[in-house]
mmCIF file of C-alpha atoms in Angstrom:
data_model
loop_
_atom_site.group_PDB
_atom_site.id
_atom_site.type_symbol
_atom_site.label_atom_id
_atom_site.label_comp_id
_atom_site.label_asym_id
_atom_site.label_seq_id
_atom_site.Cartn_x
_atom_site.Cartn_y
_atom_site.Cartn_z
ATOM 1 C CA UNK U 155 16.556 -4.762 2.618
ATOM 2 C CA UNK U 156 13.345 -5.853 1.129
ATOM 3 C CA UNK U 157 10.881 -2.893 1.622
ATOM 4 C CA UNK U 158 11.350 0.344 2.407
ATOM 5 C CA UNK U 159 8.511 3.029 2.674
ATOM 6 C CA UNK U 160 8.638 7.415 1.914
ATOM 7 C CA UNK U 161 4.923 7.238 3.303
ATOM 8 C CA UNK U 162 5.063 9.319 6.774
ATOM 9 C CA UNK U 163 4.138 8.250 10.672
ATOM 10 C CA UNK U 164 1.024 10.020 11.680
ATOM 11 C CA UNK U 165 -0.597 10.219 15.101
ATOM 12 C CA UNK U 166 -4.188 10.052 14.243
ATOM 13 C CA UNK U 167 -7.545 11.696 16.161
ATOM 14 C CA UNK U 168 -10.077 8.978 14.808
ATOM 15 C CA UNK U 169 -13.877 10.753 14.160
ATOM 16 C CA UNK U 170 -17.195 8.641 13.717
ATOM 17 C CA UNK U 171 -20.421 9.558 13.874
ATOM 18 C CA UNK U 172 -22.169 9.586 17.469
ATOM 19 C CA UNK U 173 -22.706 8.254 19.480
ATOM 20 C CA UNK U 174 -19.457 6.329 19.137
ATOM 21 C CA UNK U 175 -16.771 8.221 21.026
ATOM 22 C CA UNK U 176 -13.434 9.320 18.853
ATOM 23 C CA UNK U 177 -10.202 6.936 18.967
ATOM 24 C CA UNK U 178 -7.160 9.612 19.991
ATOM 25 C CA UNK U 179 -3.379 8.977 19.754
ATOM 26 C CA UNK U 180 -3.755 6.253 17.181
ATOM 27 C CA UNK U 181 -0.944 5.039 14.965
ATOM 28 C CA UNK U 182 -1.479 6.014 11.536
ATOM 29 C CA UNK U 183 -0.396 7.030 8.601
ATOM 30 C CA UNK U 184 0.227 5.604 5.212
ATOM 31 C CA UNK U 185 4.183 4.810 6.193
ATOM 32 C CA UNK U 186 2.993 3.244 8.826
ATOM 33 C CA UNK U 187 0.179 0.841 7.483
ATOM 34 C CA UNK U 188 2.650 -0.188 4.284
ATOM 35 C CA UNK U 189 5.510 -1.002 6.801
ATOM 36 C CA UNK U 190 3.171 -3.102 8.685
ATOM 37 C CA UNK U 191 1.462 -4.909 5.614
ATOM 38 C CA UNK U 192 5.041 -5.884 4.511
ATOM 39 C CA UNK U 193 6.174 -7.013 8.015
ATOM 40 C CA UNK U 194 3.015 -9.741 7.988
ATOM 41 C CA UNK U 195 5.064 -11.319 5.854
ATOM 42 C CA UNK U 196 8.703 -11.271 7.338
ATOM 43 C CA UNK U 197 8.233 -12.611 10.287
ATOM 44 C CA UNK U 198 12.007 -12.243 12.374
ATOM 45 C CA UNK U 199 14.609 -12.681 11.731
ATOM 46 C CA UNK U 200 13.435 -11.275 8.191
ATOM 47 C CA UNK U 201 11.586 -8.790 10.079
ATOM 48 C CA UNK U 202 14.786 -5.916 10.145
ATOM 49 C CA UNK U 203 14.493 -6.231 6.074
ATOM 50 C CA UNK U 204 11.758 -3.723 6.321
ATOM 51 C CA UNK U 205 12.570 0.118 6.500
ATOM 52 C CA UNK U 206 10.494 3.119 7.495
ATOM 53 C CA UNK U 207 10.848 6.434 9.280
ATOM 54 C CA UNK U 208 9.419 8.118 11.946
ATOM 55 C CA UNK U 209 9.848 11.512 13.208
ATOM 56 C CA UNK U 210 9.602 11.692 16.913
ATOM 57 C CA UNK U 211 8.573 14.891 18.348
ATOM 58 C CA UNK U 212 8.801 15.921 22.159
ATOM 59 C CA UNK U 213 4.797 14.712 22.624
ATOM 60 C CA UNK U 214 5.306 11.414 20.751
ATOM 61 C CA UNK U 215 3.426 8.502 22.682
ATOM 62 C CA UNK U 216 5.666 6.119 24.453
ATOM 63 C CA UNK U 217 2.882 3.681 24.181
ATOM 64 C CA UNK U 218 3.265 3.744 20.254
ATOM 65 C CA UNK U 219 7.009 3.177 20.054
ATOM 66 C CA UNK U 220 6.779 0.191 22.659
ATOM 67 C CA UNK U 221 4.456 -1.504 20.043
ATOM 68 C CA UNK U 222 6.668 -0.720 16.939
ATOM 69 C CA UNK U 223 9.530 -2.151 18.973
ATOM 70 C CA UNK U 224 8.082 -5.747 19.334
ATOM 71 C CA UNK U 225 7.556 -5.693 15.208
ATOM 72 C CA UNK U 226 11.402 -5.443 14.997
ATOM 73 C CA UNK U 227 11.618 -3.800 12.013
ATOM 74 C CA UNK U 228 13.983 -1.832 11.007
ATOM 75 C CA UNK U 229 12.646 1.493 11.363
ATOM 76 C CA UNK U 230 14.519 4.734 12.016
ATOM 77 C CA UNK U 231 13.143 6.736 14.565
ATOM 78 C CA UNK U 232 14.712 10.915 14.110
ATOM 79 C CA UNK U 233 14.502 12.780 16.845
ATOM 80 C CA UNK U 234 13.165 16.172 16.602
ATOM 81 C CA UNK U 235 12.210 17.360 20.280
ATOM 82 C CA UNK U 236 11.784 21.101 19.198
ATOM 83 C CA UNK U 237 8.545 19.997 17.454
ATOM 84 C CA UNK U 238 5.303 18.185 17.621
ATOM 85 C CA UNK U 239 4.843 14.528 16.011
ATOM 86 C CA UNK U 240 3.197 15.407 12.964
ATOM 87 C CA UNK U 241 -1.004 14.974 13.694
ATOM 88 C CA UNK U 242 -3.850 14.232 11.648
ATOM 89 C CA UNK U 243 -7.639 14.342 12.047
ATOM 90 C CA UNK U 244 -10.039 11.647 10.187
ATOM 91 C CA UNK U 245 -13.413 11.879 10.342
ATOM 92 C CA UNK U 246 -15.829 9.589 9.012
ATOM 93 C CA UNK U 247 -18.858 11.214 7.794
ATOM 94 C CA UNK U 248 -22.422 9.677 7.759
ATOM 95 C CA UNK U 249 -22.132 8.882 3.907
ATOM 96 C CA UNK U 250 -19.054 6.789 4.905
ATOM 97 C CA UNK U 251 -16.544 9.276 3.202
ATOM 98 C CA UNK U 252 -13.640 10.104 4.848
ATOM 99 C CA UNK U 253 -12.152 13.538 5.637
ATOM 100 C CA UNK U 254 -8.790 14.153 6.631
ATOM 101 C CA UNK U 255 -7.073 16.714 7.609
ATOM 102 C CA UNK U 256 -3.150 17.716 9.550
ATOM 103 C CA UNK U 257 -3.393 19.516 12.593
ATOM 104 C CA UNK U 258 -0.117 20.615 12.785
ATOM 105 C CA UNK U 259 3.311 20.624 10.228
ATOM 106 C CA UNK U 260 4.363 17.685 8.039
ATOM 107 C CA UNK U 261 7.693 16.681 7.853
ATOM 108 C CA UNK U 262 7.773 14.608 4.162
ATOM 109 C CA UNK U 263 10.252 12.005 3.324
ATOM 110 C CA UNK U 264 12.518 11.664 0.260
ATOM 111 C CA UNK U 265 16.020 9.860 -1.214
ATOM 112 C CA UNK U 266 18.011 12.358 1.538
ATOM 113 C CA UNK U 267 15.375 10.913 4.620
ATOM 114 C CA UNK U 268 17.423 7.483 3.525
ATOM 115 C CA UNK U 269 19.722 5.240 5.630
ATOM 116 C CA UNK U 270 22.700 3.248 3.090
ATOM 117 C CA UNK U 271 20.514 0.509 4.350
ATOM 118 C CA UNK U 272 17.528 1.662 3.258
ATOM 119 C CA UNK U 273 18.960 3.129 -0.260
ATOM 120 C CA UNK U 274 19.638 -0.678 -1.213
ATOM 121 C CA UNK U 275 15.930 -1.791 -0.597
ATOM 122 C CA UNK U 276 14.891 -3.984 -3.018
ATOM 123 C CA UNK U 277 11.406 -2.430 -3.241
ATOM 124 C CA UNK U 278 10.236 1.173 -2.391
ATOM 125 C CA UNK U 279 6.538 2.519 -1.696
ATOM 126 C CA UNK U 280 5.831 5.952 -2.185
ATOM 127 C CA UNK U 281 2.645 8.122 -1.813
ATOM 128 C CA UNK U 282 3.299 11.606 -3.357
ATOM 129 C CA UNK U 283 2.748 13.618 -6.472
ATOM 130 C CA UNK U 284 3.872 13.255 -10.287
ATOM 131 C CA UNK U 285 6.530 16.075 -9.872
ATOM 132 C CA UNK U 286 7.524 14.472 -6.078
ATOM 133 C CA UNK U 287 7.593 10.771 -7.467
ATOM 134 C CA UNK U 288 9.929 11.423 -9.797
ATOM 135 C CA UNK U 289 11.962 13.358 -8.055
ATOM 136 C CA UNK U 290 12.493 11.111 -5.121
ATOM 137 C CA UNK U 291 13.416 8.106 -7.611
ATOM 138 C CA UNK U 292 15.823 10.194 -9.753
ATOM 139 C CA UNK U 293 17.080 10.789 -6.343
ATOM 140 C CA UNK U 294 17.495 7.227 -5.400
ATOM 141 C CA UNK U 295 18.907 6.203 -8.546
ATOM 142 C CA UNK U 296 21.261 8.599 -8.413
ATOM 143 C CA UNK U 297 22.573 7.987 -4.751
ATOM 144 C CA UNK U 298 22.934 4.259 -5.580
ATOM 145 C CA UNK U 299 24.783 5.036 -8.874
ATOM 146 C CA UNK U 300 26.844 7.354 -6.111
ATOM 147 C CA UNK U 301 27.198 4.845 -3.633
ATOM 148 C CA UNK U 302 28.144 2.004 -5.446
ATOM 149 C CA UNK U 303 31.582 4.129 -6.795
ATOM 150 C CA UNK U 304 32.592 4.450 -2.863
ATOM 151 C CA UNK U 305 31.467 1.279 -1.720
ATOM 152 C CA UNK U 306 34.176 -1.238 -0.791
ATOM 153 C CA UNK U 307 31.701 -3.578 0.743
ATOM 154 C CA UNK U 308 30.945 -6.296 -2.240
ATOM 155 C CA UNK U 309 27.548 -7.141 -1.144
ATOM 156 C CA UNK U 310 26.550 -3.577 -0.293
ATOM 157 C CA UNK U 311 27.845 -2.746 -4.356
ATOM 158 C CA UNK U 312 26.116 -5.734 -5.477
ATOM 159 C CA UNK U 313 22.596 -4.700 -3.344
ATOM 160 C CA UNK U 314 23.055 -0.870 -4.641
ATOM 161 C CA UNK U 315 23.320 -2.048 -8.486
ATOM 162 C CA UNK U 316 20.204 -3.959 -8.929
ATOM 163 C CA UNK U 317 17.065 -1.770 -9.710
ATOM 164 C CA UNK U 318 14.847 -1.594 -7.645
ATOM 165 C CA UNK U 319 10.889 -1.489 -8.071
ATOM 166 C CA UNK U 320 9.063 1.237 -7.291
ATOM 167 C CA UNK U 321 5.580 1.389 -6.569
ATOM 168 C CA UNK U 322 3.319 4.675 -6.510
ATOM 169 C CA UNK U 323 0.141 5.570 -4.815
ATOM 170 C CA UNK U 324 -0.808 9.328 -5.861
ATOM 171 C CA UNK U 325 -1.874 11.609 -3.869
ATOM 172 C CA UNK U 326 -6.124 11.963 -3.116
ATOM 173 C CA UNK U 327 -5.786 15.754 -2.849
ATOM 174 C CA UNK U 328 -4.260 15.651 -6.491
ATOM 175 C CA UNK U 329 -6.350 13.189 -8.194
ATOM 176 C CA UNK U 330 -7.866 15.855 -10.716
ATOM 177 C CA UNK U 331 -7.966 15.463 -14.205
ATOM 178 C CA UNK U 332 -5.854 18.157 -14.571
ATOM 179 C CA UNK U 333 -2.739 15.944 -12.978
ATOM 180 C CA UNK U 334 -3.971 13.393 -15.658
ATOM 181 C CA UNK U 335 -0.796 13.799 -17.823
ATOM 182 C CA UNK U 336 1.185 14.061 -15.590
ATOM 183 C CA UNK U 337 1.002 10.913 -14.017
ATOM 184 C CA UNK U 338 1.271 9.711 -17.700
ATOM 185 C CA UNK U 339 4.780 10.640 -17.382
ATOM 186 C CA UNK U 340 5.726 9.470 -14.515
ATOM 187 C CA UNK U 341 4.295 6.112 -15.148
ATOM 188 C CA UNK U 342 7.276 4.935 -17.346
ATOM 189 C CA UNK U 343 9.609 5.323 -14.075
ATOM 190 C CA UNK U 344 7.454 3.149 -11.674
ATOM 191 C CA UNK U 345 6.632 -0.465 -11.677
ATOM 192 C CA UNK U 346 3.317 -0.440 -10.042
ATOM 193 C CA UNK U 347 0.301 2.752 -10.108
ATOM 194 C CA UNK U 348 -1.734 2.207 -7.786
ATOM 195 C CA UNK U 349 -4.811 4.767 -6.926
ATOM 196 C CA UNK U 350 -8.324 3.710 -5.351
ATOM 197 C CA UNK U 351 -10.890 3.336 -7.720
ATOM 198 C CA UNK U 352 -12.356 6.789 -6.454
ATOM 199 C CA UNK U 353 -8.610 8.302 -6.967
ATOM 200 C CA UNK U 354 -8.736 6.656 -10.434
ATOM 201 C CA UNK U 355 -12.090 8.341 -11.196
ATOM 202 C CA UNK U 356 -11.077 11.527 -10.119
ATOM 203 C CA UNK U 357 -8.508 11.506 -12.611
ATOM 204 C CA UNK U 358 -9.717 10.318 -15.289
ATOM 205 C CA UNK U 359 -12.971 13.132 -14.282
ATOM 206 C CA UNK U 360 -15.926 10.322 -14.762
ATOM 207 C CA UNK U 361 -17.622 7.912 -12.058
ATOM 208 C CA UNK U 362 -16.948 4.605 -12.351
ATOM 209 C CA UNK U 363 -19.434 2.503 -10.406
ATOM 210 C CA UNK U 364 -19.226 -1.060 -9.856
ATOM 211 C CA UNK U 365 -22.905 -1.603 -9.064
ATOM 212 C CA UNK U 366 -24.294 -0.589 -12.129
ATOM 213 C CA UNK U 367 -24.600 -3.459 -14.765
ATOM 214 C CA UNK U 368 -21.656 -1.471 -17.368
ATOM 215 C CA UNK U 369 -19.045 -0.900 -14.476
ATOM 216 C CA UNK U 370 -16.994 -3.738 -14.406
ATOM 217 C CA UNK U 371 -16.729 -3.453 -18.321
ATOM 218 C CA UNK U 372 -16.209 0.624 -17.461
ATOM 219 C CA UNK U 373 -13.218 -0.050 -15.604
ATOM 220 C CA UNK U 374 -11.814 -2.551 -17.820
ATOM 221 C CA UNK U 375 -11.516 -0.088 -20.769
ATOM 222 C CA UNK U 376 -10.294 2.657 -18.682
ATOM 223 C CA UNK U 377 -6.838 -0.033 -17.431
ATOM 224 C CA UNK U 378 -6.787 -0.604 -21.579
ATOM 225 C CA UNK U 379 -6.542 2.773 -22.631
ATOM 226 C CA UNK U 380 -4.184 3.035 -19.157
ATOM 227 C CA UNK U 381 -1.718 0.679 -20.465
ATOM 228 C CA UNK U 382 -2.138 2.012 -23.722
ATOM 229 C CA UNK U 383 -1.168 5.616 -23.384
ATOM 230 C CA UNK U 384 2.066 4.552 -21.239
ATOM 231 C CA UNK U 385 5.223 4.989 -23.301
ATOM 232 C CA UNK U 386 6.443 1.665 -25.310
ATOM 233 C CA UNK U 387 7.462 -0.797 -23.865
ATOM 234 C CA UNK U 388 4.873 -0.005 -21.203
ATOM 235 C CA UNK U 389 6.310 -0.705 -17.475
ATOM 236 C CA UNK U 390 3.941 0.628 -15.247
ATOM 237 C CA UNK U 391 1.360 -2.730 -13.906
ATOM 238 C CA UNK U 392 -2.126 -0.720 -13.040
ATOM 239 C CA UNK U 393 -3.030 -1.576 -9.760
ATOM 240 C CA UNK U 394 -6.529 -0.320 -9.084
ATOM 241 C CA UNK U 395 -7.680 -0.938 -5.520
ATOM 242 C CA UNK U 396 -11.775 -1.214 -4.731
ATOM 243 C CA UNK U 397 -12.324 -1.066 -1.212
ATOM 244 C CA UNK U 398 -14.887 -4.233 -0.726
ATOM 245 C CA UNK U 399 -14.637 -5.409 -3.911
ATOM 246 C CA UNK U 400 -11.148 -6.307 -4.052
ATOM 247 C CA UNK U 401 -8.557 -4.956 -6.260
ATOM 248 C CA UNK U 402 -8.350 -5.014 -10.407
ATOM 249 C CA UNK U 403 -5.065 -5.362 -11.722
ATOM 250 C CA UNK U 404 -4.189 -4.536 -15.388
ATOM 251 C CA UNK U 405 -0.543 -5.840 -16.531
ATOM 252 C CA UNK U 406 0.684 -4.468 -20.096
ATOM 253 C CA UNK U 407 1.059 -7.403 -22.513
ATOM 254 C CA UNK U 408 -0.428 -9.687 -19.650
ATOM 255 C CA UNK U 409 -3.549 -10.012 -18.119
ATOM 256 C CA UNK U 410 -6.027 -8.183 -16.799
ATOM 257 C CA UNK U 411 -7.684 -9.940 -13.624
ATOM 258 C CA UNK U 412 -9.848 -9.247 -10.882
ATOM 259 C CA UNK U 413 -8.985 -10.913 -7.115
ATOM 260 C CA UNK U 414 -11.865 -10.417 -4.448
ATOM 261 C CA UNK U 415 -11.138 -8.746 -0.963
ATOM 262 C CA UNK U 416 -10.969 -11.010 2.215
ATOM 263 C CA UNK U 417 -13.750 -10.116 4.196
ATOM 264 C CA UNK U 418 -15.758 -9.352 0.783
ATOM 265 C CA UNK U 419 -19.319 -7.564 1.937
ATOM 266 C CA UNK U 420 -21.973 -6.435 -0.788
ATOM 267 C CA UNK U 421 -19.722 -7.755 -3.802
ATOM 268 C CA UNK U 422 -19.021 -10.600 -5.040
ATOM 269 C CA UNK U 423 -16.860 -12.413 -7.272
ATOM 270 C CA UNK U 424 -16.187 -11.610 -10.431
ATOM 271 C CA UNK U 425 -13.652 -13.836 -13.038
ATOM 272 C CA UNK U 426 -11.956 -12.514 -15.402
ATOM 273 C CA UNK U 427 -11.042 -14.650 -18.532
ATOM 274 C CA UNK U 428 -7.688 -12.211 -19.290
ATOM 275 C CA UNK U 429 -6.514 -14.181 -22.817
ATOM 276 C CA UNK U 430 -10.279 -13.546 -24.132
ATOM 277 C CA UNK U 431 -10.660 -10.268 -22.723
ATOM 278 C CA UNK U 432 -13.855 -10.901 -21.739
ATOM 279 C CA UNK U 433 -15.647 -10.893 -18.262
ATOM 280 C CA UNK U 434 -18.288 -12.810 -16.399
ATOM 281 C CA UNK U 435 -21.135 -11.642 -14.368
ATOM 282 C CA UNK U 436 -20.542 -11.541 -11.192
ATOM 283 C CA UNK U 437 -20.980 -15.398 -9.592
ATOM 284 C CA UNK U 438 -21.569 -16.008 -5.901
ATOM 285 C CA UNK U 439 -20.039 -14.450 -2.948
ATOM 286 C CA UNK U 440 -16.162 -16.304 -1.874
ATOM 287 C CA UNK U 441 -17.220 -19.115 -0.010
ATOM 288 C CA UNK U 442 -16.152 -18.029 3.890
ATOM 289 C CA UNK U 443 -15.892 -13.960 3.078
ATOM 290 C CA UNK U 444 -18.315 -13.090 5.991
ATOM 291 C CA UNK U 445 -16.909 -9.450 7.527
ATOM 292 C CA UNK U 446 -15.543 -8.543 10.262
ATOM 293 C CA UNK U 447 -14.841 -5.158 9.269
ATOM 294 C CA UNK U 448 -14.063 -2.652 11.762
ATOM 295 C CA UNK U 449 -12.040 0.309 10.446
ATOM 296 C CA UNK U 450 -10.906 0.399 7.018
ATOM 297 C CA UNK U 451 -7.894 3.042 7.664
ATOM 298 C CA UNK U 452 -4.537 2.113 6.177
ATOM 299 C CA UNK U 453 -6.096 -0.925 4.189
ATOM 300 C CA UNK U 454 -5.223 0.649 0.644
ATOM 301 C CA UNK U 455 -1.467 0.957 2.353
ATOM 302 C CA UNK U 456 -1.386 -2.078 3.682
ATOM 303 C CA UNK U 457 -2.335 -3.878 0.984
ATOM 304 C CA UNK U 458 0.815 -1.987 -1.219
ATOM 305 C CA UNK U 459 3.302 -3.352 1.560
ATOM 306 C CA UNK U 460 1.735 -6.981 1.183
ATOM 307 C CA UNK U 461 1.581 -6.746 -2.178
ATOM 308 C CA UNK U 462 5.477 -5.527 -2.461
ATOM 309 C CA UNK U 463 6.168 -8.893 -0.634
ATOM 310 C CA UNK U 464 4.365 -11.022 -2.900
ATOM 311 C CA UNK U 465 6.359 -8.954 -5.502
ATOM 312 C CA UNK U 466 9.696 -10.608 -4.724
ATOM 313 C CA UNK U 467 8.302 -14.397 -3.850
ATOM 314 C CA UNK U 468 8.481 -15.725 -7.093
ATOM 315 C CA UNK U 469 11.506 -15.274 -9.327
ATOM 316 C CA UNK U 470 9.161 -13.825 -12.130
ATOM 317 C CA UNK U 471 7.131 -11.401 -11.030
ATOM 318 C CA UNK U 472 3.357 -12.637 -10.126
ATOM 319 C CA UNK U 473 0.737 -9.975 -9.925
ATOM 320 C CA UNK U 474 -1.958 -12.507 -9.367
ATOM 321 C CA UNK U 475 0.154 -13.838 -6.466
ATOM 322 C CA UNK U 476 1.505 -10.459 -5.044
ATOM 323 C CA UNK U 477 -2.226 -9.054 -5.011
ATOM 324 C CA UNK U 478 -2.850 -12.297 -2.619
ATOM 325 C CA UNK U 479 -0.478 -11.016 -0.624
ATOM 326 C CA UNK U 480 -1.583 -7.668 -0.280
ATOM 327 C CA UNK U 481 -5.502 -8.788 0.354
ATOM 328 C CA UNK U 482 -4.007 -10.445 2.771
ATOM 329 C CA UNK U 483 -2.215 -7.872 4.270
ATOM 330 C CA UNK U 484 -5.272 -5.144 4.257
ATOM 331 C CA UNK U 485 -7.576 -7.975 5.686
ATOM 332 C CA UNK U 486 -5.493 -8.025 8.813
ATOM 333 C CA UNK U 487 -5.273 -4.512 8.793
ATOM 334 C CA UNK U 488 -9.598 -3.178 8.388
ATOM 335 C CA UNK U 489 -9.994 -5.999 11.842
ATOM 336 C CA UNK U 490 -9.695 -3.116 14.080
ATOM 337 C CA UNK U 491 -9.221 0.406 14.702
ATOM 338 C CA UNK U 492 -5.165 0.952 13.956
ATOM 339 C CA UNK U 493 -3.146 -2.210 14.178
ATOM 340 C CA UNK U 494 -3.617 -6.126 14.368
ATOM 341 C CA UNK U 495 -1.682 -7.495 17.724
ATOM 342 C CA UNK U 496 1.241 -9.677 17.276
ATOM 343 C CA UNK U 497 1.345 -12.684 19.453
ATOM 344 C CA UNK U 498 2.276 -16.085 19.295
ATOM 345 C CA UNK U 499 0.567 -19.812 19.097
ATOM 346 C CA UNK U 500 1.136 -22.453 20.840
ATOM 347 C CA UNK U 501 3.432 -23.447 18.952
ATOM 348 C CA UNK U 502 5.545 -20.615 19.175
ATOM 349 C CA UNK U 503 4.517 -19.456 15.056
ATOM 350 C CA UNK U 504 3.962 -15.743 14.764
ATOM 351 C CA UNK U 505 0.226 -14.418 14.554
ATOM 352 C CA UNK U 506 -1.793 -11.376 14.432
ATOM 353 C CA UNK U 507 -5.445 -10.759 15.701
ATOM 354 C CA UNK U 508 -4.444 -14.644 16.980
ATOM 355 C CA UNK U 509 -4.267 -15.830 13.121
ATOM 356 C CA UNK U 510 -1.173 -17.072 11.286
ATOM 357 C CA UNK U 511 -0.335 -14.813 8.337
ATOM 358 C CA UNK U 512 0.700 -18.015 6.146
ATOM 359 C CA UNK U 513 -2.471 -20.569 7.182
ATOM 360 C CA UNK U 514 -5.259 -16.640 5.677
ATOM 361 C CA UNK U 515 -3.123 -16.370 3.181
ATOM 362 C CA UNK U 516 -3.532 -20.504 2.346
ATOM 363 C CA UNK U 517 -6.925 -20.321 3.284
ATOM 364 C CA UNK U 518 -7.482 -17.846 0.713
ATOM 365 C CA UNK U 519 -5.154 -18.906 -2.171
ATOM 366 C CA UNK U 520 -7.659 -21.793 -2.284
ATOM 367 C CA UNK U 521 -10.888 -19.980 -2.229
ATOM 368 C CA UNK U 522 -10.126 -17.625 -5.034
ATOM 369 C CA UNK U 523 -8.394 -20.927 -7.122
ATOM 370 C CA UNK U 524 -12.452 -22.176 -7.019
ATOM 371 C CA UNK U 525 -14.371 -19.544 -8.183
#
């Protein structure tokens, strides 16, 4: 298995500002949106190499499973009729922030939610605290290191004794400078950190903002001292995503880059010369970045499944390549409210929203090779 996500399946009550009337019973959810931006990639039969779980209650919407059935992933659906599906309220507020809230109980995942399957995935997402994340990856190491002394199966042993990579959004709620160190420590377990730049703010207890003439140099020094104050050798690659700017990646001993998003609005480009250190002023917009924007829930998670993907494409990992992947994988994701539809061409290729994953992600390799 390629991907597997902890992130839950939420039902989501979608909020906006009137006059515009709410969106109810959409599929949401961070599992849900970092399943989907890995399965862009795999279309079948490599579809079934990406795991997630859902928890059906006795109210779950028929309509919603019949779509996650035509992405044929492989995702577990547990029954649990003596409860609701687990429901969430997002409301978008007239300063564009947006609230959340559950309406009812939360059933989270962790290394006992697993299938054998799933406990040999090459790649795991999860979206939890310090204290949770490295829990749940103690816990996965150590059913794998179980596993592989009962397996008779030689490809399940062999699948079970590779590491796997691990990457880690934290929690919003917990982004406080007090949880600060302790996502210090965690970061020496995890191969990618990834927190919005508001998340990344939050916990670092300053405002970083990219419009004023010293933010793109603020954020740079903040992924320095990052990378710095990770234990030796440091593991962890910073992934700090920016919403309609992009995403800025900082990889210990590497690079530190900058890639734009897709449908890039108010910001544009800005290069990043990673052996100097140094950065440019931002040039012109991406040549064919005009929006079309609609929602941007689940791009952040989208963009983690995409970028997981990207992850194992090359045999040396490529953070410049798997953050193509997951801009990518968010731009399909922001087109509407919940998720692209799948269909087919005319030639029988796979596509979403009516595009071919492969001919955006093309399209875009080449505009970001120019500026």
């Amino acid at each position: 298995m390629d991907f597997v996500t902890l992130g839950m399946f939420i039902v989501d009550e979608i909020h906006y500002q009137p006059p515009r009337k709410p969106d109810l019973d959409a599929m949401g959810g961070a599992g849900l949106y970092a399943a989907l931006g890995a399965r862009l990639f795999r279309p079948p039969p490599s579809a079934s190499a990406i795991g997630w779980i859902i928890h059906e209650g006795h109210d779950f919407p028929q309509h919603i499973k019949s779509t996650v059935d035509t992405w044929n992933t492989a995702c577990e659906f547990i029954q649990t009729p003596e409860r609701e599906t687990t429901r969430a309220r997002n409301t978008y507020e007239s300063n564009g922030h947006r609230a959340f809230e559950y309406l009812n109980h939360k059933i989270r995942l962790d290394q006992h939610s697993l299938t054998l399957t799933q406990l040999s995935s090459k790649t795991y997402h999860l979206i939890c605290s310090p204290q949770r994340c490295r829990d749940i990856i103690d816990g996965i190491l150590t059913r794998r290191k179980a596993e592989v002394q009962s397996q008779t199966d030689p490809e399940m042993r062999a699948l079970l004794t590779q590491p796997p990579k691990f990457i880690w959004e934290p929690v919003p709620d917990l982004c406080k400078p007090a949880g600060w160190e302790g996502c210090l420590d965690v970061l020496p377990l995890v191969d990618v950190f990834s927190p919005n730049l508001e998340e990344f703010g939050d916990l670092l207890g300053i405002s970083i903002d990219l419009d004023q003439p010293d933010g793109w140099s603020e954020l740079r020094q903040q992924c320095e001292e990052l990378v710095e104050r990770t234990l030796s050798p440091p593991r962890a690659t910073g992934v700090i995503r920016l919403g309609e700017k992009g995403c800025y990646v900082a990889q210990p001993g590497r690079q530190y880059f900058r890639l734009p998003a897709y449908y890039e609005q108010e910001a544009p480009s800005t290069a990043i010369d990673s052996r100097a250190g140094n950065s440019r002023e931002p040039a012109d917009r991406v040549p064919g970045s005009k929006g079309r924007v609609v929602d941007p829930t689940g791009g952040g998670n989208a963009f983690l499944g995409g970028f997981a993907i990207g992850l194992q494409h090359s045999e040396e990992a490529n953070m410049q390549e798997a953050a193509a992947y997951g801009t990518i994988a968010a731009s399909f994701v922001i087109e509407q409210v919940g998720t692209p539809t799948l269909g087919l061409s005319p030639s029988g290729g796979e596509t979403w929203n009516g595009v071919s994953v492969e001919s955006r992600l093309k399209e875009y390799s080449v505009r970001i090779s120019e500026v």
